[in-house]
Amino acid sequence: VDPMGKKAWNSDSNGCIWKQAGVWQTNPQSSHPVLLLPEYFANVDFGTECYLPFAKEYADTMRSVWKSKTQELLIFVELPPLEFSTTPFPEISSSTLPGAINATHWYDGVTLFTRSFKSYFSVNTQNHRPVFGYKKILKMHVSQLGEIKQLGNEKMDKAPTLIGETGIPYDMIESTTSKLIRTSKSITF
């Protein structure tokens, strides 16, 4: 990506850090991965123990090179979409992560997985129950988006919310997308 050829990743690396740590290895006969330590990531609060330290270090690094003295550096906090996450959203105080913006993603699961919007049917991913009818689906969507906003208020010291992504798959109309890709040598968006 860098026109000068500088790499974001350490080119001296010996591959996957989890393989180096002995979490998994490649079976020499089948070339398939084999999990050696299934408990390695068990009983870990991903949001608090993994994501938050990463986000803080990232933000600190970005601030160390931030040139503006008059504009605050804003950090977009994006965990897995709530609809599909089994990880609780961590408490993120403004003192721990100054300038944090709640940028949680939101998707309608049925649309995402079927690549087709169904105005008459969806599934509430929080209670795993079907939802029927346009008005009920709209009400569910509004409620889910409101809950994302509440995360900024309740879990992030009233941080502003900007939905990081919304759920329309890039290949929603499979036939049109496939035809475009097959007939074009390059696509510019």
mmCIF file of C-alpha atoms in Angstrom:
data_model
loop_
_atom_site.group_PDB
_atom_site.id
_atom_site.type_symbol
_atom_site.label_atom_id
_atom_site.label_comp_id
_atom_site.label_asym_id
_atom_site.label_seq_id
_atom_site.Cartn_x
_atom_site.Cartn_y
_atom_site.Cartn_z
ATOM 1 C CA VAL A 1 0.000 0.000 0.000
ATOM 2 C CA ASP A 2 2.863 2.372 0.789
ATOM 3 C CA PRO A 3 4.218 3.712 -2.541
ATOM 4 C CA MET A 4 7.712 3.712 -0.993
ATOM 5 C CA GLY A 5 7.409 -0.006 -0.266
ATOM 6 C CA LYS A 6 7.421 0.188 3.539
ATOM 7 C CA LYS A 7 5.602 -2.819 4.991
ATOM 8 C CA ALA A 8 3.174 -2.678 7.886
ATOM 9 C CA TRP A 9 4.139 -6.193 8.997
ATOM 10 C CA ASN A 10 7.454 -7.346 10.331
ATOM 11 C CA SER A 11 9.151 -9.029 7.373
ATOM 12 C CA ASP A 12 11.573 -10.800 9.748
ATOM 13 C CA SER A 13 8.690 -12.739 11.288
ATOM 14 C CA ASN A 14 8.716 -16.519 11.310
ATOM 15 C CA GLY A 15 5.032 -16.857 10.504
ATOM 16 C CA CYS A 16 2.024 -17.147 12.757
ATOM 17 C CA ILE A 17 2.618 -16.099 16.360
ATOM 18 C CA TRP A 18 0.074 -18.679 17.568
ATOM 19 C CA LYS A 19 1.949 -21.427 15.762
ATOM 20 C CA GLN A 20 5.178 -20.183 17.351
ATOM 21 C CA ALA A 21 3.463 -20.275 20.763
ATOM 22 C CA GLY A 22 2.526 -23.926 20.207
ATOM 23 C CA VAL A 23 -1.222 -23.342 19.933
ATOM 24 C CA TRP A 24 -1.390 -25.220 16.632
ATOM 25 C CA GLN A 25 0.806 -26.959 14.074
ATOM 26 C CA THR A 26 0.515 -28.303 10.572
ATOM 27 C CA ASN A 27 0.051 -32.056 10.221
ATOM 28 C CA PRO A 28 2.970 -33.105 7.980
ATOM 29 C CA GLN A 29 0.972 -35.915 6.324
ATOM 30 C CA SER A 30 -2.225 -33.990 5.497
ATOM 31 C CA SER A 31 -0.931 -30.387 5.541
ATOM 32 C CA HIS A 32 -4.015 -29.520 7.607
ATOM 33 C CA PRO A 33 -3.850 -27.436 10.791
ATOM 34 C CA VAL A 34 -4.073 -29.294 14.106
ATOM 35 C CA LEU A 35 -5.150 -27.538 17.308
ATOM 36 C CA LEU A 36 -2.743 -28.433 20.117
ATOM 37 C CA LEU A 37 -3.980 -26.171 22.915
ATOM 38 C CA PRO A 38 -7.772 -25.807 22.639
ATOM 39 C CA GLU A 39 -7.920 -24.117 26.051
ATOM 40 C CA TYR A 40 -5.417 -21.403 25.052
ATOM 41 C CA PHE A 41 -8.094 -18.755 24.434
ATOM 42 C CA ALA A 42 -10.639 -20.140 26.917
ATOM 43 C CA ASN A 43 -11.843 -18.020 29.815
ATOM 44 C CA VAL A 44 -10.576 -14.820 28.229
ATOM 45 C CA ASP A 45 -12.661 -11.652 28.152
ATOM 46 C CA PHE A 46 -11.724 -10.604 24.633
ATOM 47 C CA GLY A 47 -13.046 -7.054 24.918
ATOM 48 C CA THR A 48 -11.306 -6.195 28.183
ATOM 49 C CA GLU A 49 -8.205 -8.386 28.060
ATOM 50 C CA CYS A 50 -7.370 -8.297 24.339
ATOM 51 C CA TYR A 51 -9.174 -5.567 22.418
ATOM 52 C CA LEU A 52 -8.900 -2.716 24.930
ATOM 53 C CA PRO A 53 -5.118 -3.038 25.484
ATOM 54 C CA PHE A 54 -4.656 -3.236 21.699
ATOM 55 C CA ALA A 55 -6.866 -0.172 21.094
ATOM 56 C CA LYS A 56 -5.055 1.800 23.812
ATOM 57 C CA GLU A 57 -1.619 0.958 22.407
ATOM 58 C CA TYR A 58 -2.817 1.779 18.883
ATOM 59 C CA ALA A 59 -4.270 5.115 20.043
ATOM 60 C CA ASP A 60 -1.103 5.975 21.999
ATOM 61 C CA THR A 61 1.021 5.225 18.932
ATOM 62 C CA MET A 62 -1.213 7.334 16.688
ATOM 63 C CA ARG A 63 -1.133 10.218 19.196
ATOM 64 C CA SER A 64 2.675 10.054 19.313
ATOM 65 C CA VAL A 65 2.787 11.036 15.633
ATOM 66 C CA TRP A 66 -0.329 13.243 15.548
ATOM 67 C CA LYS A 67 0.841 16.672 14.388
ATOM 68 C CA SER A 68 -2.205 18.821 15.105
ATOM 69 C CA LYS A 69 -2.153 20.841 18.301
ATOM 70 C CA THR A 70 -5.697 22.133 17.752
ATOM 71 C CA GLN A 71 -7.613 19.015 16.671
ATOM 72 C CA GLU A 72 -8.148 15.953 18.821
ATOM 73 C CA LEU A 73 -7.325 12.566 17.341
ATOM 74 C CA LEU A 74 -10.509 10.480 17.203
ATOM 75 C CA ILE A 75 -10.314 6.705 17.580
ATOM 76 C CA PHE A 76 -13.073 4.591 16.029
ATOM 77 C CA VAL A 77 -13.832 1.634 18.312
ATOM 78 C CA GLU A 78 -15.190 -1.328 16.345
ATOM 79 C CA LEU A 79 -15.707 -4.670 18.010
ATOM 80 C CA PRO A 80 -17.519 -7.580 16.333
ATOM 81 C CA PRO A 81 -21.096 -6.638 15.412
ATOM 82 C CA LEU A 82 -23.341 -7.060 18.441
ATOM 83 C CA GLU A 83 -25.706 -9.289 16.498
ATOM 84 C CA PHE A 84 -23.022 -11.948 16.069
ATOM 85 C CA SER A 85 -20.804 -11.353 19.072
ATOM 86 C CA THR A 86 -20.539 -13.614 22.066
ATOM 87 C CA THR A 87 -18.153 -11.117 23.645
ATOM 88 C CA PRO A 88 -19.610 -8.523 25.995
ATOM 89 C CA PHE A 89 -18.836 -4.945 25.044
ATOM 90 C CA PRO A 90 -16.131 -3.708 27.447
ATOM 91 C CA GLU A 91 -16.314 -0.609 29.620
ATOM 92 C CA ILE A 92 -14.188 2.017 27.832
ATOM 93 C CA SER A 93 -13.691 5.150 29.878
ATOM 94 C CA SER A 94 -12.731 8.441 28.269
ATOM 95 C CA SER A 95 -9.596 8.462 30.442
ATOM 96 C CA THR A 96 -8.534 5.006 29.168
ATOM 97 C CA LEU A 97 -9.190 5.792 25.517
ATOM 98 C CA PRO A 98 -9.563 9.555 24.967
ATOM 99 C CA GLY A 99 -11.319 10.587 21.762
ATOM 100 C CA ALA A 100 -13.027 7.209 21.331
ATOM 101 C CA ILE A 101 -15.988 7.027 18.954
ATOM 102 C CA ASN A 102 -18.424 4.116 19.123
ATOM 103 C CA ALA A 103 -18.233 2.774 15.557
ATOM 104 C CA THR A 104 -19.966 -0.557 16.140
ATOM 105 C CA HIS A 105 -21.102 -2.276 12.951
ATOM 106 C CA TRP A 106 -24.726 -3.252 12.377
ATOM 107 C CA TYR A 107 -26.148 -5.876 10.068
ATOM 108 C CA ASP A 108 -29.462 -7.519 9.354
ATOM 109 C CA GLY A 109 -28.312 -11.128 9.634
ATOM 110 C CA VAL A 110 -30.750 -12.609 7.124
ATOM 111 C CA THR A 111 -29.766 -10.032 4.491
ATOM 112 C CA LEU A 112 -26.080 -10.564 5.173
ATOM 113 C CA PHE A 113 -26.177 -14.346 4.955
ATOM 114 C CA THR A 114 -28.702 -14.786 2.150
ATOM 115 C CA ARG A 115 -27.418 -11.766 0.148
ATOM 116 C CA SER A 116 -31.033 -10.810 -0.386
ATOM 117 C CA PHE A 117 -33.257 -8.361 1.513
ATOM 118 C CA LYS A 118 -36.475 -9.951 2.662
ATOM 119 C CA SER A 119 -38.987 -7.306 3.713
ATOM 120 C CA TYR A 120 -41.258 -9.961 5.197
ATOM 121 C CA PHE A 121 -38.773 -12.037 7.250
ATOM 122 C CA SER A 122 -35.760 -11.611 9.485
ATOM 123 C CA VAL A 123 -34.326 -13.063 12.673
ATOM 124 C CA ASN A 124 -33.742 -11.212 15.898
ATOM 125 C CA THR A 125 -30.157 -12.242 16.597
ATOM 126 C CA GLN A 126 -30.445 -11.328 20.267
ATOM 127 C CA ASN A 127 -33.220 -13.797 21.098
ATOM 128 C CA HIS A 128 -32.836 -15.999 17.978
ATOM 129 C CA ARG A 129 -36.527 -15.698 17.123
ATOM 130 C CA PRO A 130 -38.001 -15.093 13.677
ATOM 131 C CA VAL A 131 -39.551 -11.701 12.942
ATOM 132 C CA PHE A 132 -42.325 -11.477 10.362
ATOM 133 C CA GLY A 133 -43.627 -8.416 8.541
ATOM 134 C CA TYR A 134 -42.084 -5.188 7.335
ATOM 135 C CA LYS A 135 -43.220 -3.057 10.305
ATOM 136 C CA LYS A 136 -41.922 -5.519 12.893
ATOM 137 C CA ILE A 137 -38.604 -5.857 11.075
ATOM 138 C CA LEU A 138 -38.257 -2.070 10.860
ATOM 139 C CA LYS A 139 -39.048 -1.796 14.586
ATOM 140 C CA MET A 140 -36.389 -4.439 15.346
ATOM 141 C CA HIS A 141 -33.800 -2.619 13.208
ATOM 142 C CA VAL A 142 -34.533 0.705 14.910
ATOM 143 C CA SER A 143 -34.255 -0.967 18.311
ATOM 144 C CA GLN A 144 -30.920 -2.598 17.417
ATOM 145 C CA LEU A 145 -29.484 0.691 16.152
ATOM 146 C CA GLY A 146 -30.688 2.393 19.340
ATOM 147 C CA GLU A 147 -28.902 -0.237 21.406
ATOM 148 C CA ILE A 148 -25.669 0.535 19.574
ATOM 149 C CA LYS A 149 -26.142 4.209 20.436
ATOM 150 C CA GLN A 150 -26.714 3.205 24.076
ATOM 151 C CA LEU A 151 -23.324 1.465 24.105
ATOM 152 C CA GLY A 152 -21.650 4.811 23.432
ATOM 153 C CA ASN A 153 -23.576 6.341 26.310
ATOM 154 C CA GLU A 154 -23.380 3.542 28.860
ATOM 155 C CA LYS A 155 -20.128 1.716 28.111
ATOM 156 C CA MET A 156 -18.007 4.553 26.663
ATOM 157 C CA ASP A 157 -18.639 7.596 28.882
ATOM 158 C CA LYS A 158 -21.253 9.090 26.536
ATOM 159 C CA ALA A 159 -19.001 8.778 23.487
ATOM 160 C CA PRO A 160 -20.562 9.784 20.173
ATOM 161 C CA THR A 161 -21.722 7.001 17.861
ATOM 162 C CA LEU A 162 -21.079 6.646 14.155
ATOM 163 C CA ILE A 163 -22.284 3.290 12.827
ATOM 164 C CA GLY A 164 -19.070 1.900 11.357
ATOM 165 C CA GLU A 165 -20.729 -0.230 8.724
ATOM 166 C CA THR A 166 -24.262 -1.281 7.892
ATOM 167 C CA GLY A 167 -25.353 -4.599 6.537
ATOM 168 C CA ILE A 168 -25.624 -4.651 2.801
ATOM 169 C CA PRO A 169 -23.362 -7.345 1.362
ATOM 170 C CA TYR A 170 -21.184 -6.227 -1.548
ATOM 171 C CA ASP A 171 -22.404 -9.203 -3.562
ATOM 172 C CA MET A 172 -26.085 -8.807 -2.712
ATOM 173 C CA ILE A 173 -27.242 -9.193 -6.290
ATOM 174 C CA GLU A 174 -25.073 -12.170 -7.195
ATOM 175 C CA SER A 175 -25.878 -12.364 -10.885
ATOM 176 C CA THR A 176 -25.250 -8.663 -11.563
ATOM 177 C CA THR A 177 -22.012 -8.611 -9.553
ATOM 178 C CA SER A 178 -20.716 -11.818 -11.151
ATOM 179 C CA LYS A 179 -21.479 -10.574 -14.672
ATOM 180 C CA LEU A 180 -19.743 -7.269 -13.970
ATOM 181 C CA ILE A 181 -16.645 -8.991 -12.617
ATOM 182 C CA ARG A 182 -16.502 -11.552 -15.446
ATOM 183 C CA THR A 183 -16.856 -8.920 -18.191
ATOM 184 C CA SER A 184 -14.527 -6.274 -16.737
ATOM 185 C CA LYS A 185 -10.777 -6.353 -16.629
ATOM 186 C CA SER A 186 -10.774 -3.801 -13.818
ATOM 187 C CA ILE A 187 -13.410 -2.205 -11.697
ATOM 188 C CA THR A 188 -13.083 1.261 -10.228
ATOM 189 C CA PHE A 189 -15.302 2.237 -7.342
#
